Amino acid sequence: LVMDDTDKVRDLYSDAVAQGLAVLPPDVNASDYRFVPVDTRQIRYGLGGIKGTGEHALEAIVAARAKGGPFRDLFDFCRRVDKRQVNRRVVEALIRAGAFDAIDRRRAALFASVGIALGEAERAEASAAQVSLFGDAVQDAGLALVATREWTDAERLQHEKAALGFYLSGHPYAAFAAELAPLIRQRLADLQPRREPTLIAGIVTALRIQASKRGKMAFVTLDDGEGTAEITVYSEILDEARSLLREDQLLIVEAKVSARIGDDGQSQGLRIIADKVFDLAAIRQRHARGIVIACNGGADAARLFELLSPFRAGACPIVVEYRNRGLGGVIALPESWRVVPDNTLIAQLQEWLTPENVRVLY
């Protein structure tokens, strides 16, 4: 059955998008088990395309919705569905896939609240089964989601991929595309054979290692949101890069791109051989020529120097763009405050000042 094969579901999704159709996300209040057309240009994602659910559980959800109308929130959902069919794993898979987004977009809070919601639903059922002197219906209005940090875009997409088999609401490479644009001149969909090595980048979506006469070799599929490419990594490079070769990892690869010629002399696509493999930290170390930090009147200089201090003694200059009440300027910090452009430093600065206010220059 195609619904049980995430690779086939992904291919059908890609084919629909390529034909100009919009595939609406899964939704506990709108989706059926299968993918269904909404109109001539839109298709609603089927709940059956979510891993870790099961047809009986999803049919129970659709039946509960048909009987009582749209679900109001997670607690209403857990109270109304058949818990013999819809267990914690099913609810968590639906949240990871984004099927509750139309009700509440706080996926991390929803995910953290599943156990509480199911527990409250079971207690409500037990209470309803007893004779009540008041005869009131069980209410869940006073219940609230667990307060927790929301997932980052990268975390949201990783959960999405775990539930759907691919990224649906975005692509993790988008978080790096602007920073890497000065170095990555060709997206994967536009690759052409070249005599000189070229830098390419993408997220690892598939990896297989096999033995060859030259030793072990890896075939790594990269995806940058616009295209994919399979990279061959031979043993001498594989030994150095093995720790980086894992799914969902951002890779930057210096590669030779040539035409793959078949026995009939015809081109059969591209042959891409890795010469060097880097992660983002290594690329920043090799190519970063500065970090630009945008601050305003609410910024705290003491906090800035506190964050920079553990990473001093590097070679990367820090430039501060300061704006306050219509006035401002650019300040280059002294050489003594040059830093190592470590991923942790960049992440801490972006968390403090927001990502758009921290730029790595190449």
PDB file of C-alpha atoms in Angstrom, residues 53-315:
ATOM      1  CA  THR A  53      -0.194   5.842  13.393  1.00  0.00           C
ATOM      2  CA  GLY A  54      -2.123   2.989  11.744  1.00  0.00           C
ATOM      3  CA  GLU A  55      -5.337   2.792   9.774  1.00  0.00           C
ATOM      4  CA  HIS A  56      -7.594   1.787  12.681  1.00  0.00           C
ATOM      5  CA  ALA A  57      -6.396   4.680  14.842  1.00  0.00           C
ATOM      6  CA  LEU A  58      -6.887   7.192  12.056  1.00  0.00           C
ATOM      7  CA  GLU A  59     -10.343   5.874  11.210  1.00  0.00           C
ATOM      8  CA  ALA A  60     -11.251   6.315  14.886  1.00  0.00           C
ATOM      9  CA  ILE A  61     -10.099   9.947  14.727  1.00  0.00           C
ATOM     10  CA  VAL A  62     -12.120  10.674  11.578  1.00  0.00           C
ATOM     11  CA  ALA A  63     -15.161   8.976  13.128  1.00  0.00           C
ATOM     12  CA  ALA A  64     -14.892  11.045  16.325  1.00  0.00           C
ATOM     13  CA  ARG A  65     -14.641  14.224  14.261  1.00  0.00           C
ATOM     14  CA  ALA A  66     -17.639  13.279  12.134  1.00  0.00           C
ATOM     15  CA  LYS A  67     -19.699  12.604  15.273  1.00  0.00           C
ATOM     16  CA  GLY A  68     -18.782  15.616  17.388  1.00  0.00           C
ATOM     17  CA  GLY A  69     -17.441  18.200  14.964  1.00  0.00           C
ATOM     18  CA  PRO A  70     -13.948  19.741  14.795  1.00  0.00           C
ATOM     19  CA  PHE A  71     -11.617  19.191  17.726  1.00  0.00           C
ATOM     20  CA  ARG A  72     -11.184  22.346  19.825  1.00  0.00           C
ATOM     21  CA  ASP A  73      -7.798  21.560  21.316  1.00  0.00           C
ATOM     22  CA  LEU A  74      -5.524  18.689  22.353  1.00  0.00           C
ATOM     23  CA  PHE A  75      -7.576  17.954  25.486  1.00  0.00           C
ATOM     24  CA  ASP A  76     -10.839  17.846  23.557  1.00  0.00           C
ATOM     25  CA  PHE A  77      -9.178  15.567  20.999  1.00  0.00           C
ATOM     26  CA  CYS A  78      -7.895  13.116  23.636  1.00  0.00           C
ATOM     27  CA  ARG A  79     -11.255  13.107  25.439  1.00  0.00           C
ATOM     28  CA  ARG A  80     -13.248  12.261  22.305  1.00  0.00           C
ATOM     29  CA  VAL A  81     -11.139   9.711  20.429  1.00  0.00           C
ATOM     30  CA  ASP A  82     -11.138   5.977  21.172  1.00  0.00           C
ATOM     31  CA  LYS A  83      -8.102   5.454  23.418  1.00  0.00           C
ATOM     32  CA  ARG A  84      -8.101   1.740  22.596  1.00  0.00           C
ATOM     33  CA  GLN A  85      -7.030   2.748  19.092  1.00  0.00           C
ATOM     34  CA  VAL A  86      -5.414   6.166  19.573  1.00  0.00           C
ATOM     35  CA  ASN A  87      -2.508   5.827  21.990  1.00  0.00           C
ATOM     36  CA  ARG A  88       0.284   8.201  23.000  1.00  0.00           C
ATOM     37  CA  ARG A  89       2.521   7.202  20.088  1.00  0.00           C
ATOM     38  CA  VAL A  90      -0.213   8.064  17.588  1.00  0.00           C
ATOM     39  CA  VAL A  91      -0.913  11.491  19.113  1.00  0.00           C
ATOM     40  CA  GLU A  92       2.808  12.332  19.252  1.00  0.00           C
ATOM     41  CA  ALA A  93       3.233  11.326  15.594  1.00  0.00           C
ATOM     42  CA  LEU A  94       0.335  13.606  14.592  1.00  0.00           C
ATOM     43  CA  ILE A  95       1.890  16.535  16.477  1.00  0.00           C
ATOM     44  CA  ARG A  96       5.340  15.949  14.962  1.00  0.00           C
ATOM     45  CA  ALA A  97       3.772  15.903  11.496  1.00  0.00           C
ATOM     46  CA  GLY A  98       2.026  19.236  12.102  1.00  0.00           C
ATOM     47  CA  ALA A  99      -1.489  17.784  12.076  1.00  0.00           C
ATOM     48  CA  PHE A 100      -2.477  19.935  15.080  1.00  0.00           C
ATOM     49  CA  ASP A 101      -1.099  23.198  13.650  1.00  0.00           C
ATOM     50  CA  ALA A 102      -4.521  24.503  12.643  1.00  0.00           C
ATOM     51  CA  ILE A 103      -5.612  24.155  16.297  1.00  0.00           C
ATOM     52  CA  ASP A 104      -2.385  25.279  17.986  1.00  0.00           C
ATOM     53  CA  ARG A 105       0.998  25.855  16.333  1.00  0.00           C
ATOM     54  CA  ARG A 106       3.015  25.306  19.524  1.00  0.00           C
ATOM     55  CA  ARG A 107       4.217  21.838  18.622  1.00  0.00           C
ATOM     56  CA  ALA A 108       6.709  21.508  21.484  1.00  0.00           C
ATOM     57  CA  ALA A 109       4.054  22.440  24.076  1.00  0.00           C
ATOM     58  CA  LEU A 110       1.566  20.042  22.505  1.00  0.00           C
ATOM     59  CA  PHE A 111       4.153  17.257  22.435  1.00  0.00           C
ATOM     60  CA  ALA A 112       5.048  17.821  26.102  1.00  0.00           C
ATOM     61  CA  SER A 113       1.352  17.758  27.078  1.00  0.00           C
ATOM     62  CA  VAL A 114       0.283  14.485  25.459  1.00  0.00           C
ATOM     63  CA  GLY A 115       0.679  12.403  28.616  1.00  0.00           C
ATOM     64  CA  ILE A 116      -1.310  14.924  30.670  1.00  0.00           C
ATOM     65  CA  ALA A 117      -4.049  15.177  28.041  1.00  0.00           C
ATOM     66  CA  LEU A 118      -4.474  11.414  27.774  1.00  0.00           C
ATOM     67  CA  GLY A 119      -4.425  11.042  31.550  1.00  0.00           C
ATOM     68  CA  GLU A 120      -7.096  13.711  31.982  1.00  0.00           C
ATOM     69  CA  ALA A 121      -9.188  12.063  29.270  1.00  0.00           C
ATOM     70  CA  GLU A 122      -9.030   8.705  31.057  1.00  0.00           C
ATOM     71  CA  ARG A 123     -10.004  10.308  34.373  1.00  0.00           C
ATOM     72  CA  ALA A 124     -12.875  12.120  32.672  1.00  0.00           C
ATOM     73  CA  GLU A 125     -14.150   8.845  31.227  1.00  0.00           C
ATOM     74  CA  ALA A 126     -13.967   7.189  34.649  1.00  0.00           C
ATOM     75  CA  SER A 127     -15.887  10.088  36.221  1.00  0.00           C
ATOM     76  CA  ALA A 128     -18.509  10.028  33.481  1.00  0.00           C
ATOM     77  CA  ALA A 129     -19.081   6.330  34.096  1.00  0.00           C
ATOM     78  CA  GLN A 130     -20.035   7.013  37.728  1.00  0.00           C
ATOM     79  CA  VAL A 131     -23.383   8.275  38.834  1.00  0.00           C
ATOM     80  CA  SER A 132     -23.167  12.067  39.259  1.00  0.00           C
ATOM     81  CA  LEU A 133     -25.431  13.918  41.619  1.00  0.00           C
ATOM     82  CA  PHE A 134     -25.128  16.979  39.427  1.00  0.00           C
ATOM     83  CA  GLY A 135     -25.382  15.328  36.030  1.00  0.00           C
ATOM     84  CA  ASP A 136     -22.979  17.812  34.442  1.00  0.00           C
ATOM     85  CA  ALA A 137     -20.894  16.949  31.405  1.00  0.00           C
ATOM     86  CA  VAL A 138     -17.181  16.633  32.020  1.00  0.00           C
ATOM     87  CA  GLN A 139     -15.427  19.912  31.242  1.00  0.00           C
ATOM     88  CA  ASP A 140     -11.825  20.425  30.124  1.00  0.00           C
ATOM     89  CA  ALA A 141     -11.811  24.223  29.854  1.00  0.00           C
ATOM     90  CA  GLY A 142      -9.424  24.703  32.761  1.00  0.00           C
ATOM     91  CA  LEU A 143      -6.653  22.580  31.299  1.00  0.00           C
ATOM     92  CA  ALA A 144      -3.544  24.193  29.848  1.00  0.00           C
ATOM     93  CA  LEU A 145      -0.578  23.032  27.830  1.00  0.00           C
ATOM     94  CA  VAL A 146       2.770  22.494  29.509  1.00  0.00           C
ATOM     95  CA  ALA A 147       4.914  25.632  29.291  1.00  0.00           C
ATOM     96  CA  THR A 148       8.067  24.737  27.384  1.00  0.00           C
ATOM     97  CA  ARG A 149      10.565  26.184  24.924  1.00  0.00           C
ATOM     98  CA  GLU A 150       9.243  25.973  21.391  1.00  0.00           C
ATOM     99  CA  TRP A 151      11.163  23.872  18.884  1.00  0.00           C
ATOM    100  CA  THR A 152      13.607  25.690  16.670  1.00  0.00           C
ATOM    101  CA  ASP A 153      13.014  25.517  12.923  1.00  0.00           C
ATOM    102  CA  ALA A 154      15.661  22.795  12.672  1.00  0.00           C
ATOM    103  CA  GLU A 155      14.070  20.765  15.481  1.00  0.00           C
ATOM    104  CA  ARG A 156      10.599  21.186  13.991  1.00  0.00           C
ATOM    105  CA  LEU A 157      11.800  19.903  10.629  1.00  0.00           C
ATOM    106  CA  GLN A 158      13.631  16.946  12.175  1.00  0.00           C
ATOM    107  CA  HIS A 159      10.449  15.911  13.994  1.00  0.00           C
ATOM    108  CA  GLU A 160       8.505  16.402  10.768  1.00  0.00           C
ATOM    109  CA  LYS A 161      10.877  14.176   8.852  1.00  0.00           C
ATOM    110  CA  ALA A 162      10.641  11.491  11.538  1.00  0.00           C
ATOM    111  CA  ALA A 163       6.846  11.495  11.160  1.00  0.00           C
ATOM    112  CA  LEU A 164       6.528  11.952   7.392  1.00  0.00           C
ATOM    113  CA  GLY A 165       9.802  10.677   5.964  1.00  0.00           C
ATOM    114  CA  PHE A 166      10.668  14.080   4.487  1.00  0.00           C
ATOM    115  CA  TYR A 167      10.489  17.809   5.215  1.00  0.00           C
ATOM    116  CA  LEU A 168       7.070  19.310   4.477  1.00  0.00           C
ATOM    117  CA  SER A 169       6.736  22.790   6.026  1.00  0.00           C
ATOM    118  CA  GLY A 170      10.207  23.973   5.042  1.00  0.00           C
ATOM    119  CA  HIS A 171      13.752  22.802   4.468  1.00  0.00           C
ATOM    120  CA  PRO A 172      16.642  22.890   6.973  1.00  0.00           C
ATOM    121  CA  TYR A 173      19.080  24.173   4.334  1.00  0.00           C
ATOM    122  CA  ALA A 174      17.124  27.453   4.271  1.00  0.00           C
ATOM    123  CA  ALA A 175      18.671  28.338   7.641  1.00  0.00           C
ATOM    124  CA  PHE A 176      22.153  28.276   6.067  1.00  0.00           C
ATOM    125  CA  ALA A 177      21.509  29.363   2.475  1.00  0.00           C
ATOM    126  CA  ALA A 178      22.007  33.116   2.986  1.00  0.00           C
ATOM    127  CA  GLU A 179      25.203  32.683   4.992  1.00  0.00           C
ATOM    128  CA  LEU A 180      26.717  30.219   2.514  1.00  0.00           C
ATOM    129  CA  ALA A 181      25.640  32.075  -0.640  1.00  0.00           C
ATOM    130  CA  PRO A 182      29.040  33.818  -1.085  1.00  0.00           C
ATOM    131  CA  LEU A 183      30.738  30.401  -1.146  1.00  0.00           C
ATOM    132  CA  ILE A 184      28.129  28.149  -2.758  1.00  0.00           C
ATOM    133  CA  ARG A 185      27.682  29.544  -6.260  1.00  0.00           C
ATOM    134  CA  GLN A 186      25.660  26.622  -7.681  1.00  0.00           C
ATOM    135  CA  ARG A 187      22.594  25.010  -6.142  1.00  0.00           C
ATOM    136  CA  LEU A 188      22.359  21.249  -6.565  1.00  0.00           C
ATOM    137  CA  ALA A 189      19.631  21.469  -9.211  1.00  0.00           C
ATOM    138  CA  ASP A 190      21.933  23.599 -11.393  1.00  0.00           C
ATOM    139  CA  LEU A 191      25.133  21.548 -11.222  1.00  0.00           C
ATOM    140  CA  GLN A 192      27.044  21.147 -14.473  1.00  0.00           C
ATOM    141  CA  PRO A 193      30.333  19.370 -15.264  1.00  0.00           C
ATOM    142  CA  ARG A 194      33.351  21.561 -14.539  1.00  0.00           C
ATOM    143  CA  ARG A 195      37.089  21.071 -14.855  1.00  0.00           C
ATOM    144  CA  GLU A 196      37.932  22.722 -11.558  1.00  0.00           C
ATOM    145  CA  PRO A 197      36.607  21.544  -8.144  1.00  0.00           C
ATOM    146  CA  THR A 198      33.484  23.300  -6.907  1.00  0.00           C
ATOM    147  CA  LEU A 199      31.915  23.803  -3.487  1.00  0.00           C
ATOM    148  CA  ILE A 200      28.434  22.339  -3.055  1.00  0.00           C
ATOM    149  CA  ALA A 201      26.278  22.060   0.022  1.00  0.00           C
ATOM    150  CA  GLY A 202      23.148  20.392   1.301  1.00  0.00           C
ATOM    151  CA  ILE A 203      21.544  18.359   4.061  1.00  0.00           C
ATOM    152  CA  VAL A 204      22.308  14.618   4.187  1.00  0.00           C
ATOM    153  CA  THR A 205      19.070  12.754   3.479  1.00  0.00           C
ATOM    154  CA  ALA A 206      20.464   9.303   2.663  1.00  0.00           C
ATOM    155  CA  LEU A 207      23.721   7.457   3.222  1.00  0.00           C
ATOM    156  CA  ARG A 208      25.023   4.032   2.281  1.00  0.00           C
ATOM    157  CA  ILE A 209      28.479   2.557   2.660  1.00  0.00           C
ATOM    158  CA  GLN A 210      29.793  -0.361   0.648  1.00  0.00           C
ATOM    159  CA  ALA A 211      33.051  -2.178   0.082  1.00  0.00           C
ATOM    160  CA  SER A 212      35.068  -1.688  -3.100  1.00  0.00           C
ATOM    161  CA  LYS A 213      38.491  -2.644  -4.420  1.00  0.00           C
ATOM    162  CA  ARG A 214      39.797   0.656  -3.044  1.00  0.00           C
ATOM    163  CA  GLY A 215      38.290  -0.003   0.388  1.00  0.00           C
ATOM    164  CA  LYS A 216      35.025   1.262   1.827  1.00  0.00           C
ATOM    165  CA  MET A 217      33.229   4.016  -0.036  1.00  0.00           C
ATOM    166  CA  ALA A 218      30.126   6.051   0.766  1.00  0.00           C
ATOM    167  CA  PHE A 219      27.272   7.313  -1.373  1.00  0.00           C
ATOM    168  CA  VAL A 220      25.799  10.408   0.240  1.00  0.00           C
ATOM    169  CA  THR A 221      22.609  12.102  -0.962  1.00  0.00           C
ATOM    170  CA  LEU A 222      22.534  15.849  -0.376  1.00  0.00           C
ATOM    171  CA  ASP A 223      19.372  17.962  -0.589  1.00  0.00           C
ATOM    172  CA  ASP A 224      19.330  21.777  -0.591  1.00  0.00           C
ATOM    173  CA  GLY A 225      15.576  22.234  -0.945  1.00  0.00           C
ATOM    174  CA  GLU A 226      15.796  22.874  -4.687  1.00  0.00           C
ATOM    175  CA  GLY A 227      17.488  19.679  -5.831  1.00  0.00           C
ATOM    176  CA  THR A 228      19.396  16.590  -4.766  1.00  0.00           C
ATOM    177  CA  ALA A 229      22.740  15.080  -5.704  1.00  0.00           C
ATOM    178  CA  GLU A 230      24.510  11.837  -4.854  1.00  0.00           C
ATOM    179  CA  ILE A 231      28.132  12.324  -3.801  1.00  0.00           C
ATOM    180  CA  THR A 232      30.695   9.522  -3.897  1.00  0.00           C
ATOM    181  CA  VAL A 233      33.168   9.588  -1.015  1.00  0.00           C
ATOM    182  CA  TYR A 234      36.139   7.245  -1.477  1.00  0.00           C
ATOM    183  CA  SER A 235      37.970   5.570   1.372  1.00  0.00           C
ATOM    184  CA  GLU A 236      40.770   8.123   1.846  1.00  0.00           C
ATOM    185  CA  ILE A 237      38.223  10.933   2.314  1.00  0.00           C
ATOM    186  CA  LEU A 238      35.717   8.688   4.103  1.00  0.00           C
ATOM    187  CA  ASP A 239      38.143   7.970   6.945  1.00  0.00           C
ATOM    188  CA  GLU A 240      38.491  11.697   7.677  1.00  0.00           C
ATOM    189  CA  ALA A 241      34.825  12.599   7.194  1.00  0.00           C
ATOM    190  CA  ARG A 242      33.094   9.587   8.778  1.00  0.00           C
ATOM    191  CA  SER A 243      31.929  11.522  11.871  1.00  0.00           C
ATOM    192  CA  LEU A 244      30.151  14.058   9.627  1.00  0.00           C
ATOM    193  CA  LEU A 245      28.302  11.539   7.486  1.00  0.00           C
ATOM    194  CA  ARG A 246      24.935  11.211   9.172  1.00  0.00           C
ATOM    195  CA  GLU A 247      21.364  12.063   8.226  1.00  0.00           C
ATOM    196  CA  ASP A 248      20.175  15.653   8.759  1.00  0.00           C
ATOM    197  CA  GLN A 249      23.786  16.917   8.865  1.00  0.00           C
ATOM    198  CA  LEU A 250      24.706  19.998   6.846  1.00  0.00           C
ATOM    199  CA  LEU A 251      27.674  19.180   4.606  1.00  0.00           C
ATOM    200  CA  ILE A 252      29.804  21.427   2.443  1.00  0.00           C
ATOM    201  CA  VAL A 253      31.750  19.401  -0.107  1.00  0.00           C
ATOM    202  CA  GLU A 254      34.598  20.363  -2.406  1.00  0.00           C
ATOM    203  CA  ALA A 255      33.903  18.054  -5.317  1.00  0.00           C
ATOM    204  CA  LYS A 256      34.773  17.205  -8.884  1.00  0.00           C
ATOM    205  CA  VAL A 257      31.650  17.265 -11.062  1.00  0.00           C
ATOM    206  CA  SER A 258      31.824  15.420 -14.374  1.00  0.00           C
ATOM    207  CA  ALA A 259      29.473  13.762 -16.826  1.00  0.00           C
ATOM    208  CA  ARG A 260      28.675  10.110 -16.207  1.00  0.00           C
ATOM    209  CA  ILE A 261      29.047   8.340 -19.573  1.00  0.00           C
ATOM    210  CA  GLY A 262      27.344   4.997 -20.117  1.00  0.00           C
ATOM    211  CA  ASP A 263      28.580   2.049 -22.203  1.00  0.00           C
ATOM    212  CA  ASP A 264      26.638   3.449 -25.161  1.00  0.00           C
ATOM    213  CA  GLY A 265      28.611   6.688 -24.970  1.00  0.00           C
ATOM    214  CA  GLN A 266      25.581   8.672 -23.820  1.00  0.00           C
ATOM    215  CA  SER A 267      25.493  10.918 -20.776  1.00  0.00           C
ATOM    216  CA  GLN A 268      23.775   9.360 -17.785  1.00  0.00           C
ATOM    217  CA  GLY A 269      23.762  12.298 -15.431  1.00  0.00           C
ATOM    218  CA  LEU A 270      26.566  13.542 -13.218  1.00  0.00           C
ATOM    219  CA  ARG A 271      29.422  11.872 -11.404  1.00  0.00           C
ATOM    220  CA  ILE A 272      30.261  13.827  -8.249  1.00  0.00           C
ATOM    221  CA  ILE A 273      33.404  12.829  -6.363  1.00  0.00           C
ATOM    222  CA  ALA A 274      34.229  14.388  -2.989  1.00  0.00           C
ATOM    223  CA  ASP A 275      37.738  15.804  -2.568  1.00  0.00           C
ATOM    224  CA  LYS A 276      37.081  17.369   0.845  1.00  0.00           C
ATOM    225  CA  VAL A 277      34.139  17.285   3.247  1.00  0.00           C
ATOM    226  CA  PHE A 278      33.380  20.019   5.793  1.00  0.00           C
ATOM    227  CA  ASP A 279      30.762  20.890   8.345  1.00  0.00           C
ATOM    228  CA  LEU A 280      29.694  24.478   9.003  1.00  0.00           C
ATOM    229  CA  ALA A 281      32.196  24.936  11.836  1.00  0.00           C
ATOM    230  CA  ALA A 282      35.116  23.976   9.575  1.00  0.00           C
ATOM    231  CA  ILE A 283      33.906  26.278   6.794  1.00  0.00           C
ATOM    232  CA  ARG A 284      33.635  29.176   9.214  1.00  0.00           C
ATOM    233  CA  GLN A 285      37.138  28.496  10.492  1.00  0.00           C
ATOM    234  CA  ARG A 286      38.587  28.407   6.967  1.00  0.00           C
ATOM    235  CA  HIS A 287      36.657  31.176   5.238  1.00  0.00           C
ATOM    236  CA  ALA A 288      35.043  33.587   7.729  1.00  0.00           C
ATOM    237  CA  ARG A 289      36.532  37.080   7.452  1.00  0.00           C
ATOM    238  CA  GLY A 290      34.345  38.686  10.084  1.00  0.00           C
ATOM    239  CA  ILE A 291      31.227  38.588  12.239  1.00  0.00           C
ATOM    240  CA  VAL A 292      28.829  41.537  12.043  1.00  0.00           C
ATOM    241  CA  ILE A 293      26.604  42.123  15.059  1.00  0.00           C
ATOM    242  CA  ALA A 294      23.677  44.550  14.855  1.00  0.00           C
ATOM    243  CA  CYS A 295      22.705  46.126  18.191  1.00  0.00           C
ATOM    244  CA  ASN A 296      20.262  48.781  19.337  1.00  0.00           C
ATOM    245  CA  GLY A 297      19.715  50.869  22.438  1.00  0.00           C
ATOM    246  CA  GLY A 298      18.518  47.848  24.390  1.00  0.00           C
ATOM    247  CA  ALA A 299      21.732  45.904  23.832  1.00  0.00           C
ATOM    248  CA  ASP A 300      24.032  45.214  26.766  1.00  0.00           C
ATOM    249  CA  ALA A 301      27.755  45.703  26.068  1.00  0.00           C
ATOM    250  CA  ALA A 302      28.670  43.695  29.168  1.00  0.00           C
ATOM    251  CA  ARG A 303      26.610  40.770  27.873  1.00  0.00           C
ATOM    252  CA  LEU A 304      28.316  41.000  24.476  1.00  0.00           C
ATOM    253  CA  PHE A 305      31.802  40.807  25.966  1.00  0.00           C
ATOM    254  CA  GLU A 306      30.689  37.990  28.266  1.00  0.00           C
ATOM    255  CA  LEU A 307      29.645  35.930  25.239  1.00  0.00           C
ATOM    256  CA  LEU A 308      32.794  36.759  23.258  1.00  0.00           C
ATOM    257  CA  SER A 309      35.309  36.106  26.060  1.00  0.00           C
ATOM    258  CA  PRO A 310      35.497  32.271  25.869  1.00  0.00           C
ATOM    259  CA  PHE A 311      36.240  32.473  22.135  1.00  0.00           C
ATOM    260  CA  ARG A 312      38.982  35.123  22.109  1.00  0.00           C
ATOM    261  CA  ALA A 313      42.451  34.494  20.672  1.00  0.00           C
ATOM    262  CA  GLY A 314      40.992  33.684  17.254  1.00  0.00           C
ATOM    263  CA  ALA A 315      41.525  35.448  13.940  1.00  0.00           C
TER     264      ALA A 315
END
